[in-house]
Amino acid sequence: MPNIVYDLTQKGQRKEFKGRYQGYAVSIGSRYAVGILYQIGNFKIGKSGIGLSGFFANMFKHVINIYFYLQIHSFYYLGHYLRDEFFNAPDGREPFFGWASRHANVLFTLPLRIVLGITWITFGSASVFAGSWIGVVMALIGWFMTFGLFTSVAGFVGIVMTFVLMAITRSDITLFLFAPASLAVMNGSGRVLGLDYWVMPWLERKLNITLHGKQKSVYNDYNKSN
């Protein structure tokens, strides 16, 4: 940065650039890769680093890219990177042999979402926690799941509440089923006969505009105001 300022304004002074790289990685496709790990954070690994190959080099490459997106605070493109490289990679072209990119119709989790939502409402209204903040949270989780609004958030809160209830009651065996069921409905089931079908795309567009602004053409040959 000081060198760029000097070139543009002739102020300040030039400084020698000293790169602090975590390492290097080169990959061919999604399976074959080689790399060298020099350091983890500020902790250096040996004099010449550690050589990596195969799965570990490939994962190191992804860690480097994720670290870069975190440095520039671009969570939008970080999400796209994770989606394209892990969860939406065609033909199993991701590090986990296609396991992470398997797709299934979310229609099959619709009955689970509705039943789980009603169960949360019932537990929150009729249990010993009725009227307390725990009962209110349980009922809210149920209503959000039933109507398919912010289903993933409701599922995550449901998982947390499951462990809270298990720590408090320590007796009801049915609570063990709440966590995996809440995890299952986090697959986007709210977009099937749910409000997430309209709310989530609208929210994504609004957040994209808020964080990155509206896309505009660099050239305006007709001098039209946008």
CSV table of C-alpha atoms in Angstrom, one decimal:
chain,number,residue,atom,x,y,z
A,1,MET,CA,0.0,0.0,0.0
A,2,PRO,CA,2.7,2.6,0.8
A,3,ASN,CA,4.3,1.9,-2.7
A,4,ILE,CA,0.9,2.6,-4.4
A,5,VAL,CA,0.5,5.8,-2.5
A,6,TYR,CA,4.0,6.9,-3.4
A,7,ASP,CA,3.4,6.1,-7.1
A,8,LEU,CA,0.1,8.1,-7.2
A,9,THR,CA,1.0,11.1,-5.0
A,10,GLN,CA,4.8,11.0,-4.8
A,11,LYS,CA,4.4,11.3,-1.0
A,12,GLY,CA,6.0,9.0,1.6
A,13,GLN,CA,8.6,6.4,0.7
A,14,ARG,CA,8.8,3.1,-0.9
A,15,LYS,CA,9.0,0.0,1.2
A,16,GLU,CA,10.2,-3.5,0.3
A,17,PHE,CA,7.4,-6.0,0.1
A,18,LYS,CA,7.9,-9.0,2.3
A,19,GLY,CA,5.2,-11.6,1.8
A,20,ARG,CA,3.9,-13.7,4.7
A,21,TYR,CA,2.4,-16.7,3.0
A,22,GLN,CA,0.9,-19.6,4.9
A,23,GLY,CA,2.1,-21.8,2.0
A,24,TYR,CA,1.4,-22.8,-1.6
A,25,ALA,CA,-0.8,-25.3,-3.2
A,26,VAL,CA,-1.4,-26.3,-6.8
A,27,SER,CA,-4.2,-28.6,-7.9
A,28,ILE,CA,-5.3,-30.4,-11.1
A,29,GLY,CA,-9.0,-30.9,-10.8
A,30,SER,CA,-10.6,-31.7,-7.4
A,31,ARG,CA,-8.6,-34.8,-6.5
A,32,TYR,CA,-4.9,-34.2,-7.4
A,33,ALA,CA,-2.9,-31.5,-5.6
A,34,VAL,CA,0.5,-30.8,-4.1
A,35,GLY,CA,1.4,-28.1,-1.6
A,36,ILE,CA,3.8,-26.7,1.0
A,37,LEU,CA,2.7,-25.6,4.4
A,38,TYR,CA,5.0,-22.9,5.8
A,39,GLN,CA,3.2,-21.7,8.8
A,40,ILE,CA,-0.1,-21.7,10.7
A,41,GLY,CA,-0.9,-18.2,11.7
A,42,ASN,CA,2.4,-16.9,13.1
A,43,PHE,CA,3.7,-20.3,14.0
A,44,LYS,CA,6.3,-21.4,11.5
A,45,ILE,CA,6.7,-25.1,10.6
A,46,GLY,CA,10.4,-26.0,10.3
A,47,LYS,CA,12.8,-24.2,8.0
A,48,SER,CA,11.2,-25.2,4.7
A,49,GLY,CA,7.7,-26.2,5.7
A,50,ILE,CA,5.9,-29.5,5.3
A,51,GLY,CA,5.2,-31.0,1.9
A,52,LEU,CA,1.6,-32.1,1.3
A,53,SER,CA,-0.1,-34.1,-1.4
A,54,GLY,CA,-3.5,-35.5,-2.3
A,55,PHE,CA,-6.4,-34.9,0.0
A,56,PHE,CA,-4.4,-32.8,2.5
A,57,ALA,CA,-2.9,-30.5,-0.1
A,58,ASN,CA,-6.4,-30.1,-1.6
A,59,MET,CA,-7.9,-29.2,1.7
A,60,PHE,CA,-5.0,-26.8,2.4
A,61,LYS,CA,-5.8,-25.1,-0.9
A,62,HIS,CA,-9.4,-24.6,0.2
A,63,VAL,CA,-8.3,-23.3,3.6
A,64,ILE,CA,-6.1,-20.7,1.9
A,65,ASN,CA,-9.0,-19.5,-0.2
A,66,ILE,CA,-11.4,-19.4,2.7
A,67,TYR,CA,-8.8,-17.5,4.8
A,68,PHE,CA,-8.5,-15.0,1.9
A,69,TYR,CA,-12.3,-14.3,1.8
A,70,LEU,CA,-12.3,-13.9,5.6
A,71,GLN,CA,-9.5,-11.4,5.3
A,72,ILE,CA,-11.4,-9.2,2.8
A,73,HIS,CA,-14.7,-9.7,4.8
A,74,SER,CA,-16.5,-11.0,1.7
A,75,PHE,CA,-18.9,-13.4,3.3
A,76,TYR,CA,-21.1,-13.2,0.2
A,77,TYR,CA,-18.4,-14.7,-2.1
A,78,LEU,CA,-17.3,-17.0,0.7
A,79,GLY,CA,-20.7,-18.5,0.7
A,80,HIS,CA,-20.6,-18.8,-3.1
A,81,TYR,CA,-17.2,-20.4,-2.9
A,82,LEU,CA,-18.3,-23.0,-0.3
A,83,ARG,CA,-21.4,-23.7,-2.4
A,84,ASP,CA,-19.6,-24.2,-5.7
A,85,GLU,CA,-16.6,-26.1,-4.3
A,86,PHE,CA,-18.3,-28.3,-1.7
A,87,PHE,CA,-22.1,-28.4,-1.7
A,88,ASN,CA,-23.0,-27.9,-5.3
A,89,ALA,CA,-20.1,-29.4,-7.2
A,90,PRO,CA,-21.3,-31.4,-10.2
A,91,ASP,CA,-20.3,-35.1,-10.8
A,92,GLY,CA,-18.8,-35.4,-7.3
A,93,ARG,CA,-16.0,-32.9,-8.1
A,94,GLU,CA,-15.3,-32.0,-4.5
A,95,PRO,CA,-12.8,-33.2,-1.9
A,96,PHE,CA,-15.2,-35.6,-0.2
A,97,PHE,CA,-15.8,-37.9,-3.2
A,98,GLY,CA,-19.2,-36.5,-3.8
A,99,TRP,CA,-20.7,-37.0,-0.4
A,100,ALA,CA,-21.0,-33.3,0.4
A,101,SER,CA,-22.7,-32.5,-2.9
A,102,ARG,CA,-25.4,-35.1,-2.9
A,103,HIS,CA,-28.8,-33.6,-3.6
A,104,ALA,CA,-32.2,-34.8,-2.6
A,105,ASN,CA,-35.7,-33.4,-3.0
A,106,VAL,CA,-36.6,-31.3,0.0
A,107,LEU,CA,-40.2,-32.3,-0.5
A,108,PHE,CA,-39.5,-35.4,1.4
A,109,THR,CA,-38.6,-33.4,4.6
A,110,LEU,CA,-41.9,-31.4,4.4
A,111,PRO,CA,-43.9,-33.9,6.6
A,112,LEU,CA,-41.0,-34.0,9.1
A,113,ARG,CA,-40.9,-30.2,9.2
A,114,ILE,CA,-44.6,-29.8,9.9
A,115,VAL,CA,-44.7,-32.7,12.5
A,116,LEU,CA,-41.6,-31.3,14.2
A,117,GLY,CA,-43.0,-27.8,14.3
A,118,ILE,CA,-46.3,-29.0,15.9
A,119,THR,CA,-44.3,-31.1,18.4
A,120,TRP,CA,-42.3,-28.1,19.4
A,121,ILE,CA,-45.5,-26.0,19.9
A,122,THR,CA,-47.0,-28.8,22.0
A,123,PHE,CA,-44.0,-29.1,24.2
A,124,GLY,CA,-43.7,-25.4,24.7
A,125,SER,CA,-47.3,-24.9,25.6
A,126,ALA,CA,-48.1,-28.0,27.6
A,127,SER,CA,-44.8,-28.9,29.3
A,128,VAL,CA,-43.6,-27.8,32.7
A,129,PHE,CA,-41.9,-24.9,30.9
A,130,ALA,CA,-45.2,-23.3,29.8
A,131,GLY,CA,-45.1,-19.6,30.4
A,132,SER,CA,-41.3,-19.5,30.9
A,133,TRP,CA,-38.8,-18.2,28.4
A,134,ILE,CA,-37.9,-21.8,27.5
A,135,GLY,CA,-41.5,-22.5,26.7
A,136,VAL,CA,-41.8,-19.3,24.6
A,137,VAL,CA,-38.6,-20.2,22.6
A,138,MET,CA,-39.9,-23.8,22.1
A,139,ALA,CA,-43.2,-22.5,20.8
A,140,LEU,CA,-41.5,-19.9,18.5
A,141,ILE,CA,-39.4,-22.7,17.0
A,142,GLY,CA,-42.5,-24.7,16.3
A,143,TRP,CA,-44.4,-21.8,14.7
A,144,PHE,CA,-41.4,-20.9,12.5
A,145,MET,CA,-41.0,-24.5,11.4
A,146,THR,CA,-44.7,-25.1,10.8
A,147,PHE,CA,-45.0,-22.0,8.5
A,148,GLY,CA,-41.6,-22.6,7.0
A,149,LEU,CA,-40.1,-19.2,7.9
A,150,PHE,CA,-36.4,-19.0,8.7
A,151,THR,CA,-36.4,-22.8,8.9
A,152,SER,CA,-32.7,-23.2,9.1
A,153,VAL,CA,-32.4,-20.7,11.9
A,154,ALA,CA,-35.2,-22.4,13.7
A,155,GLY,CA,-33.6,-25.7,13.2
A,156,PHE,CA,-30.3,-24.5,14.6
A,157,VAL,CA,-32.0,-23.0,17.7
A,158,GLY,CA,-33.9,-26.2,18.0
A,159,ILE,CA,-30.7,-28.2,18.2
A,160,VAL,CA,-29.4,-25.8,20.9
A,161,MET,CA,-32.6,-26.0,22.9
A,162,THR,CA,-32.5,-29.8,22.7
A,163,PHE,CA,-29.3,-29.9,24.6
A,164,VAL,CA,-30.6,-27.3,27.0
A,165,LEU,CA,-33.7,-29.4,27.7
A,166,MET,CA,-31.6,-32.6,28.0
A,167,ALA,CA,-29.4,-31.0,30.6
A,168,ILE,CA,-32.4,-29.8,32.6
A,169,THR,CA,-34.8,-32.8,32.4
A,170,ARG,CA,-32.3,-35.7,31.9
A,171,SER,CA,-35.2,-38.1,31.6
A,172,ASP,CA,-37.3,-37.7,28.4
A,173,ILE,CA,-35.9,-40.0,25.8
A,174,THR,CA,-37.9,-38.3,23.0
A,175,LEU,CA,-35.6,-35.3,23.3
A,176,PHE,CA,-32.8,-37.3,21.7
A,177,LEU,CA,-34.8,-37.2,18.5
A,178,PHE,CA,-35.2,-33.4,18.4
A,179,ALA,CA,-31.6,-32.6,17.5
A,180,PRO,CA,-31.3,-34.9,14.4
A,181,ALA,CA,-34.8,-34.0,13.3
A,182,SER,CA,-34.0,-30.2,13.6
A,183,LEU,CA,-30.8,-30.8,11.6
A,184,ALA,CA,-32.7,-32.6,8.9
A,185,VAL,CA,-35.1,-29.7,8.2
A,186,MET,CA,-32.2,-27.3,7.8
A,187,ASN,CA,-31.8,-28.5,4.2
A,188,GLY,CA,-34.1,-25.8,2.9
A,189,SER,CA,-37.4,-27.6,3.6
A,190,GLY,CA,-39.0,-24.2,4.3
A,191,ARG,CA,-39.0,-23.4,0.6
A,192,VAL,CA,-41.6,-26.2,0.0
A,193,LEU,CA,-45.1,-25.0,1.0
A,194,GLY,CA,-43.4,-22.5,3.3
A,195,LEU,CA,-42.7,-18.8,3.6
A,196,ASP,CA,-39.0,-19.2,2.9
A,197,TYR,CA,-39.9,-19.7,-0.8
A,198,TRP,CA,-40.5,-16.0,-1.0
A,199,VAL,CA,-38.7,-14.6,2.0
A,200,MET,CA,-35.2,-16.1,1.5
A,201,PRO,CA,-34.7,-14.9,-2.1
A,202,TRP,CA,-35.9,-11.4,-1.2
A,203,LEU,CA,-33.7,-11.3,1.8
A,204,GLU,CA,-30.7,-12.5,-0.2
A,205,ARG,CA,-31.2,-9.7,-2.8
A,206,LYS,CA,-31.6,-7.1,-0.1
A,207,LEU,CA,-28.5,-8.2,1.8
A,208,ASN,CA,-26.5,-8.3,-1.4
A,209,ILE,CA,-27.4,-4.8,-2.2
A,210,THR,CA,-26.7,-3.6,1.3
A,211,LEU,CA,-23.3,-5.2,1.5
A,212,HIS,CA,-22.1,-4.8,-2.1
A,213,GLY,CA,-24.4,-2.1,-3.7
A,214,LYS,CA,-26.2,-2.3,-6.9
A,215,GLN,CA,-24.5,-3.6,-10.0
A,216,LYS,CA,-24.0,-0.9,-12.6
A,217,SER,CA,-22.4,-0.7,-16.0
A,218,VAL,CA,-18.9,0.8,-16.2
A,219,TYR,CA,-19.8,2.5,-19.5
A,220,ASN,CA,-22.8,4.6,-20.1
A,221,ASP,CA,-22.8,5.4,-23.8
A,222,TYR,CA,-26.2,6.9,-23.9
A,223,ASN,CA,-25.6,9.1,-20.8
A,224,LYS,CA,-28.7,7.8,-19.1
A,225,SER,CA,-29.1,8.4,-15.4
A,226,ASN,CA,-29.4,5.2,-13.4
